[in-house]
Tab-separated table of C-alpha atoms in Angstrom:
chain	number	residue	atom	x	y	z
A	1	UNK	CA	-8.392	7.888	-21.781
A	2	UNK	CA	-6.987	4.044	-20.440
A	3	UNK	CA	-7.520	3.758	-16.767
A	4	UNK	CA	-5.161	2.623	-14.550
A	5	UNK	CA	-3.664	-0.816	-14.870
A	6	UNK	CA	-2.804	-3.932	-13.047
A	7	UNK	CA	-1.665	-7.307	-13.087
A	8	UNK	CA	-2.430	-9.736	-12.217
A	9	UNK	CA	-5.885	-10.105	-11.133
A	10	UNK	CA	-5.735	-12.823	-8.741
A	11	UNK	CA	-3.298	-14.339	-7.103
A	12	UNK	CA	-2.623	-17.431	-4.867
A	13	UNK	CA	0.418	-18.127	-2.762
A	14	UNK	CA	1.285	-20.078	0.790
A	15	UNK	CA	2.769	-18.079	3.589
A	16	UNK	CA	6.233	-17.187	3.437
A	17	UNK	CA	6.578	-16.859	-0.207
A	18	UNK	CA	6.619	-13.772	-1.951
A	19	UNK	CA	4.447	-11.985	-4.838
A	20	UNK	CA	4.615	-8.865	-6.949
A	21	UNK	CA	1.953	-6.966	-7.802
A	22	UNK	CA	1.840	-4.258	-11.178
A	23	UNK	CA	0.820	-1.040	-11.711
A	24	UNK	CA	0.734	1.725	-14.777
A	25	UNK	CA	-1.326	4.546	-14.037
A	26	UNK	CA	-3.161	6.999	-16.264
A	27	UNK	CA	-0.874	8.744	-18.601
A	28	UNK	CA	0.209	12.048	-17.210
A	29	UNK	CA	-0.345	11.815	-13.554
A	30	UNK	CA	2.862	12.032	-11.228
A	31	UNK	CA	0.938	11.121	-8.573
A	32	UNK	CA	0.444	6.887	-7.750
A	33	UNK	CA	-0.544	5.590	-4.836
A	34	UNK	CA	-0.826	1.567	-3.235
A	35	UNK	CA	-3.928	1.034	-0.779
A	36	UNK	CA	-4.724	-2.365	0.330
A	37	UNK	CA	-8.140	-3.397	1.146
A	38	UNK	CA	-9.093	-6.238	3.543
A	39	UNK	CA	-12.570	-7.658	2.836
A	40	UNK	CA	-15.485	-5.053	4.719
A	41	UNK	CA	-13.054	-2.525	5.108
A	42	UNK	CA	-12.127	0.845	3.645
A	43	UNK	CA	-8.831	1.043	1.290
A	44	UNK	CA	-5.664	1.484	3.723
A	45	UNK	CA	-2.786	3.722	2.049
A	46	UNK	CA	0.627	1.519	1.935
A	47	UNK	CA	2.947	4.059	0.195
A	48	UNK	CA	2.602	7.342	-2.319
A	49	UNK	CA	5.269	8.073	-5.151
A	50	UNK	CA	5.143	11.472	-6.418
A	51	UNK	CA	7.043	10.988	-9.798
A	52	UNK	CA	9.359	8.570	-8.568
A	53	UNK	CA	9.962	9.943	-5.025
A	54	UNK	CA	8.198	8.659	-1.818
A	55	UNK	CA	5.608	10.908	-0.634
A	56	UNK	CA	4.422	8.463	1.803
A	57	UNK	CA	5.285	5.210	3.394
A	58	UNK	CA	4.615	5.736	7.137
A	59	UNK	CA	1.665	2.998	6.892
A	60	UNK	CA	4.207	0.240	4.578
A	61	UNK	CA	5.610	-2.765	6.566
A	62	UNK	CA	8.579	-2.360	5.746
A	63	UNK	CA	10.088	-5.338	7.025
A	64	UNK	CA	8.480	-7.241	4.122
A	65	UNK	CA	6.882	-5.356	1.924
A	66	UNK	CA	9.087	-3.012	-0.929
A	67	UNK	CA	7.718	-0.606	-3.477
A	68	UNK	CA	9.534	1.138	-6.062
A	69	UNK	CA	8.441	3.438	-9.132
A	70	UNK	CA	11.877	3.783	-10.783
A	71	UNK	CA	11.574	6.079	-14.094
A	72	UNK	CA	8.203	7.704	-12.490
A	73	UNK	CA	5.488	6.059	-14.579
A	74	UNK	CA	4.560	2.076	-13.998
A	75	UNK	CA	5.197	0.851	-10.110
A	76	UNK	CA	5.665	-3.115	-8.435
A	77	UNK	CA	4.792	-3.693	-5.134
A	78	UNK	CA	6.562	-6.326	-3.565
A	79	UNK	CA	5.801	-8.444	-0.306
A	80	UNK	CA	8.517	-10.871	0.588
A	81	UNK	CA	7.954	-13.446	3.054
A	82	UNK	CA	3.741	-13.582	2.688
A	83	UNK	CA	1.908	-13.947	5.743
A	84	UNK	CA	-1.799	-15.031	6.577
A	85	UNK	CA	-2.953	-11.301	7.437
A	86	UNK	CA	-1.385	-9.994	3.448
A	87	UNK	CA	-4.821	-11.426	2.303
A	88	UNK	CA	-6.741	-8.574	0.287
A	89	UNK	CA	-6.815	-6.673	-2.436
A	90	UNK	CA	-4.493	-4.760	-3.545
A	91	UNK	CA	-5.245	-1.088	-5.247
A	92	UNK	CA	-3.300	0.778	-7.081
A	93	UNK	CA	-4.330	4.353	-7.845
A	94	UNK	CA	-3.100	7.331	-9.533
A	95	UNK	CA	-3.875	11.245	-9.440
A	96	UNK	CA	-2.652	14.254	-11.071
A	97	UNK	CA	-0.049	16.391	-9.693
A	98	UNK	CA	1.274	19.546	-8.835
A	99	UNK	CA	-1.317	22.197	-7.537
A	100	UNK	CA	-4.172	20.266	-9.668
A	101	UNK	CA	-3.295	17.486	-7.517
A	102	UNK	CA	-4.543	19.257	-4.322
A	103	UNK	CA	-8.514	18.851	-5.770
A	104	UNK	CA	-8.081	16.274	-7.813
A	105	UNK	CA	-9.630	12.587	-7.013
A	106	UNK	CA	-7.976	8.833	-7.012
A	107	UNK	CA	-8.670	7.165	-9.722
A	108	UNK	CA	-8.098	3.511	-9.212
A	109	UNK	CA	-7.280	0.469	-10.621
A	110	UNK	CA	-9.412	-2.958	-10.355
A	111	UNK	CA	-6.821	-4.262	-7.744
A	112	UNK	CA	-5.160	-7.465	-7.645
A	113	UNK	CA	-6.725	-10.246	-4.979
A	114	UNK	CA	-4.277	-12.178	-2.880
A	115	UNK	CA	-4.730	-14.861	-1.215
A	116	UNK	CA	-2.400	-16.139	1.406
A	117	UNK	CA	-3.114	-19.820	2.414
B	1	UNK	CA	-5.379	10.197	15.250
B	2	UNK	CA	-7.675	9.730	12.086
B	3	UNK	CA	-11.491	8.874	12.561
B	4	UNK	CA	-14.076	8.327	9.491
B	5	UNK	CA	-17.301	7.173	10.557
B	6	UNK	CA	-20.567	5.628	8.430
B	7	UNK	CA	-23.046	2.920	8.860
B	8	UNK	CA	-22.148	-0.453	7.884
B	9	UNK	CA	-25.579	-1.205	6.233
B	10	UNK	CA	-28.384	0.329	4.892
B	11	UNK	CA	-31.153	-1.531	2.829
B	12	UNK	CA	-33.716	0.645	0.543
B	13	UNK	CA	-35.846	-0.066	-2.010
B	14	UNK	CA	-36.313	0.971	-5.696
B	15	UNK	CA	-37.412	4.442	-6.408
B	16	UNK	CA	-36.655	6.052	-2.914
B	17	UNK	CA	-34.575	8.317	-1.548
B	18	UNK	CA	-31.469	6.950	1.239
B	19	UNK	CA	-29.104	9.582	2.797
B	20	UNK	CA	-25.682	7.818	3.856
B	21	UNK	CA	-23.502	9.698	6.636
B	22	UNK	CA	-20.174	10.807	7.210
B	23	UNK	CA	-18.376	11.552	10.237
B	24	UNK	CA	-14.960	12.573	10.535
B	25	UNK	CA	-12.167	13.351	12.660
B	26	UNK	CA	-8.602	14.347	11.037
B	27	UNK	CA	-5.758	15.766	11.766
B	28	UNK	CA	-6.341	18.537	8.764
B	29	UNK	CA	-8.797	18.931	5.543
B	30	UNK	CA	-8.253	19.445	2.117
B	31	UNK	CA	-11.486	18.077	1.120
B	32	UNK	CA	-14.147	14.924	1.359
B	33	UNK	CA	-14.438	12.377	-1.328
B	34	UNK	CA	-17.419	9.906	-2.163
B	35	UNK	CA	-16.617	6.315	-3.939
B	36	UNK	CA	-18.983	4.045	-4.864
B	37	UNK	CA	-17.675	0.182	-5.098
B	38	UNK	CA	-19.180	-2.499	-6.445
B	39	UNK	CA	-18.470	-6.229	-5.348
B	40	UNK	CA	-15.231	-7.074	-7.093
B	41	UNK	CA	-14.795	-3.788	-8.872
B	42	UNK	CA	-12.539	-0.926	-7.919
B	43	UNK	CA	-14.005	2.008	-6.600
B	44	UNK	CA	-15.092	4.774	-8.700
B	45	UNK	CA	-15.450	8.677	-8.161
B	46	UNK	CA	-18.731	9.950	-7.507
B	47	UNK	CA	-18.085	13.382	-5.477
B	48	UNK	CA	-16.156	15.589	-4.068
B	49	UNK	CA	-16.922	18.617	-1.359
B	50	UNK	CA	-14.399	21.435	0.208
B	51	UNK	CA	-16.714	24.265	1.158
B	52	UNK	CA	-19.567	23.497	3.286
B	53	UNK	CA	-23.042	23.465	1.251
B	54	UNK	CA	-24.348	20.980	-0.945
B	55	UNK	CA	-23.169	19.607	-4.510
B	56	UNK	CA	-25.687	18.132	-7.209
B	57	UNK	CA	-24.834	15.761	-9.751
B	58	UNK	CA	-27.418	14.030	-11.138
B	59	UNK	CA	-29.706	11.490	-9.137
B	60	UNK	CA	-26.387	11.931	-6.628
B	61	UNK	CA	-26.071	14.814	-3.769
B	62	UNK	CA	-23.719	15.353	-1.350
B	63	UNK	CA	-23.269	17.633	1.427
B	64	UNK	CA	-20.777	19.018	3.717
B	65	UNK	CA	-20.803	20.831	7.185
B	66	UNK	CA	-16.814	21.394	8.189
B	67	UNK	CA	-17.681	23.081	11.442
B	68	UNK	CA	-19.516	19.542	12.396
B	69	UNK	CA	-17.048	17.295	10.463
B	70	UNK	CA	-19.992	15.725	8.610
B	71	UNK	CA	-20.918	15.083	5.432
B	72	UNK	CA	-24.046	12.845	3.780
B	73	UNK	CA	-24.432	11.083	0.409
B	74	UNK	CA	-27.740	11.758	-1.095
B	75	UNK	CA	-28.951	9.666	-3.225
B	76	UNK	CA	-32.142	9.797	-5.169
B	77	UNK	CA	-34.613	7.452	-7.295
B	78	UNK	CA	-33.167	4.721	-6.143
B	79	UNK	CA	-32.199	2.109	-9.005
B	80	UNK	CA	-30.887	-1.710	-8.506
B	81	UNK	CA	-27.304	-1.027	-9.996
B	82	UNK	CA	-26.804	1.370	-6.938
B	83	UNK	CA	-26.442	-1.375	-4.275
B	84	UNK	CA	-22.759	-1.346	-4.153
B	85	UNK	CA	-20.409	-0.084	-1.343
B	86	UNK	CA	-20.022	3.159	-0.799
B	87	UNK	CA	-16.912	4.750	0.598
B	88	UNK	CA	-16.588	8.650	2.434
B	89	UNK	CA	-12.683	9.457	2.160
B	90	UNK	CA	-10.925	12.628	3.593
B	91	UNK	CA	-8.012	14.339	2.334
B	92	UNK	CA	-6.345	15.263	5.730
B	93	UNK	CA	-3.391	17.600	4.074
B	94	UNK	CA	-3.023	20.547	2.396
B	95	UNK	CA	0.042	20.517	0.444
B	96	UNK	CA	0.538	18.939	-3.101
B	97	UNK	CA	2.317	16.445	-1.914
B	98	UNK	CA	-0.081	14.809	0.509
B	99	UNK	CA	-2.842	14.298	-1.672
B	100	UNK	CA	-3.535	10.933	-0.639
B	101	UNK	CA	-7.276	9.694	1.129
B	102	UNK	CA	-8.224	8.477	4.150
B	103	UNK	CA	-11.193	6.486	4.096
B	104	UNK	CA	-13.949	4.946	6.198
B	105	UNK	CA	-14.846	1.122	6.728
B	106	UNK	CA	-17.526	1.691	3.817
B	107	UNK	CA	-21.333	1.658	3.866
B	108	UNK	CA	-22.779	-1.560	2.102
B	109	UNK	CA	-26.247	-0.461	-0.076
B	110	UNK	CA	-28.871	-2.810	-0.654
B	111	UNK	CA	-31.630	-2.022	-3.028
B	112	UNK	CA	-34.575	-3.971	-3.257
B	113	UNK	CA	-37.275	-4.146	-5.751
């Protein structure tokens, strides 16, 4: 079975502009989350789509960052303006749904790496 | 609030046995996950515990005590490809829709010949 998938891998921008970050998960799972991950630290969840509802987006800075999962399958995550502090790596992970869901793990993605300068 | 605690570091050396622990502190529990994450690699599933007792899988153990919120990562004949991170993650709810983790700062692995 694919894995989950995103694009790009790295990326490079100066403060204030903005990025987009891709993700398709594994076929079949209604369940996709975003986590970023700051260098020595455990994955942080930004937001969680079930199909293409929110679950989840009480940790998303909402002021300028956007995430949107329209027809329920792929996902962008958008931040718009950059700042210093958006420098990680950015996960994207998906799970299955439903009562499955409840025991099922994350599978995730192998991220995309921002840097901010 | 939410509270996962494990050691930042451990060093070992090849062919021995390390045990990493788990603290937590969450609001609810549906369940405790184990990662493992190499350097510039996504994590990957390794385990996953509900009811208290201990799970086998392979070279790889892990335990959980819910009464003591604490869990440990067993992890036997210890090879070089296991120094990686490795990451304890809680799911604090109960209901399909909150299925997503909470996880701890990591504990970094180094194996030594």
């Amino acid at each position: 079975e694919a894995g989950v998938a995103q694009s790009p891998r790295y990326k490079i921008i100066e403060k204030r502009q903005s990025v987009a970050f891709w993700c398709n998960p594994i076929s079949g799972h209604a369940t996709l989350y975003w986590y970023q991950q700051i260098l020595g630290q455990g994955p942080k969840l930004l937001i969680q789509f079930q199909n293409n509802g929110v679950v989840d987006d009480s940790q998303l800075p909402k002021d300028r960052f956007s995430a949107e999962r329209l027809k329920g399958v792929d996902s962008t995550l958008k931040i718009q303006p950059a700042k210093l502090e958006d420098s990680a790596v950015y996960l994207c992970a998906s799970s299955l749904g439903g009562k499955a869901g409840a025991r099922s793990p994350l599978h995730f993605g192998n991220g995309t790496r921002l840097t901010v300068t | 609030g939410q509270n996962i605690d494990q050691p930042t570091e451990m060093t070992a050396t090849e062919g021995a046995i390390v045990q990493i622990n788990c603290t937590y502190q969450t609001s609810g529990f549906n369940g405790l996950f184990w990662y493992q994450q190499h350097a510039g690699e996504a994590p990957t599933f390794l385990s996953y515990n509900v009811l208290d007792g201990l799970e086998e899988k392979g070279r790889f153990s892990s335990f959980l005590s819910r009464s003591k919120g604490y869990s440990y990562l067993l992890l036997k004949e210890l090879q070089m490809k296991d120094s990686a991170s490795y990451l304890c993650a809680v799911r604090a709810q109960a209901n399909q829709a909150g299925t997503a983790l909470i996880f701890g700062k990591g504990t970094t692995l180094s194996v030594s010949s």
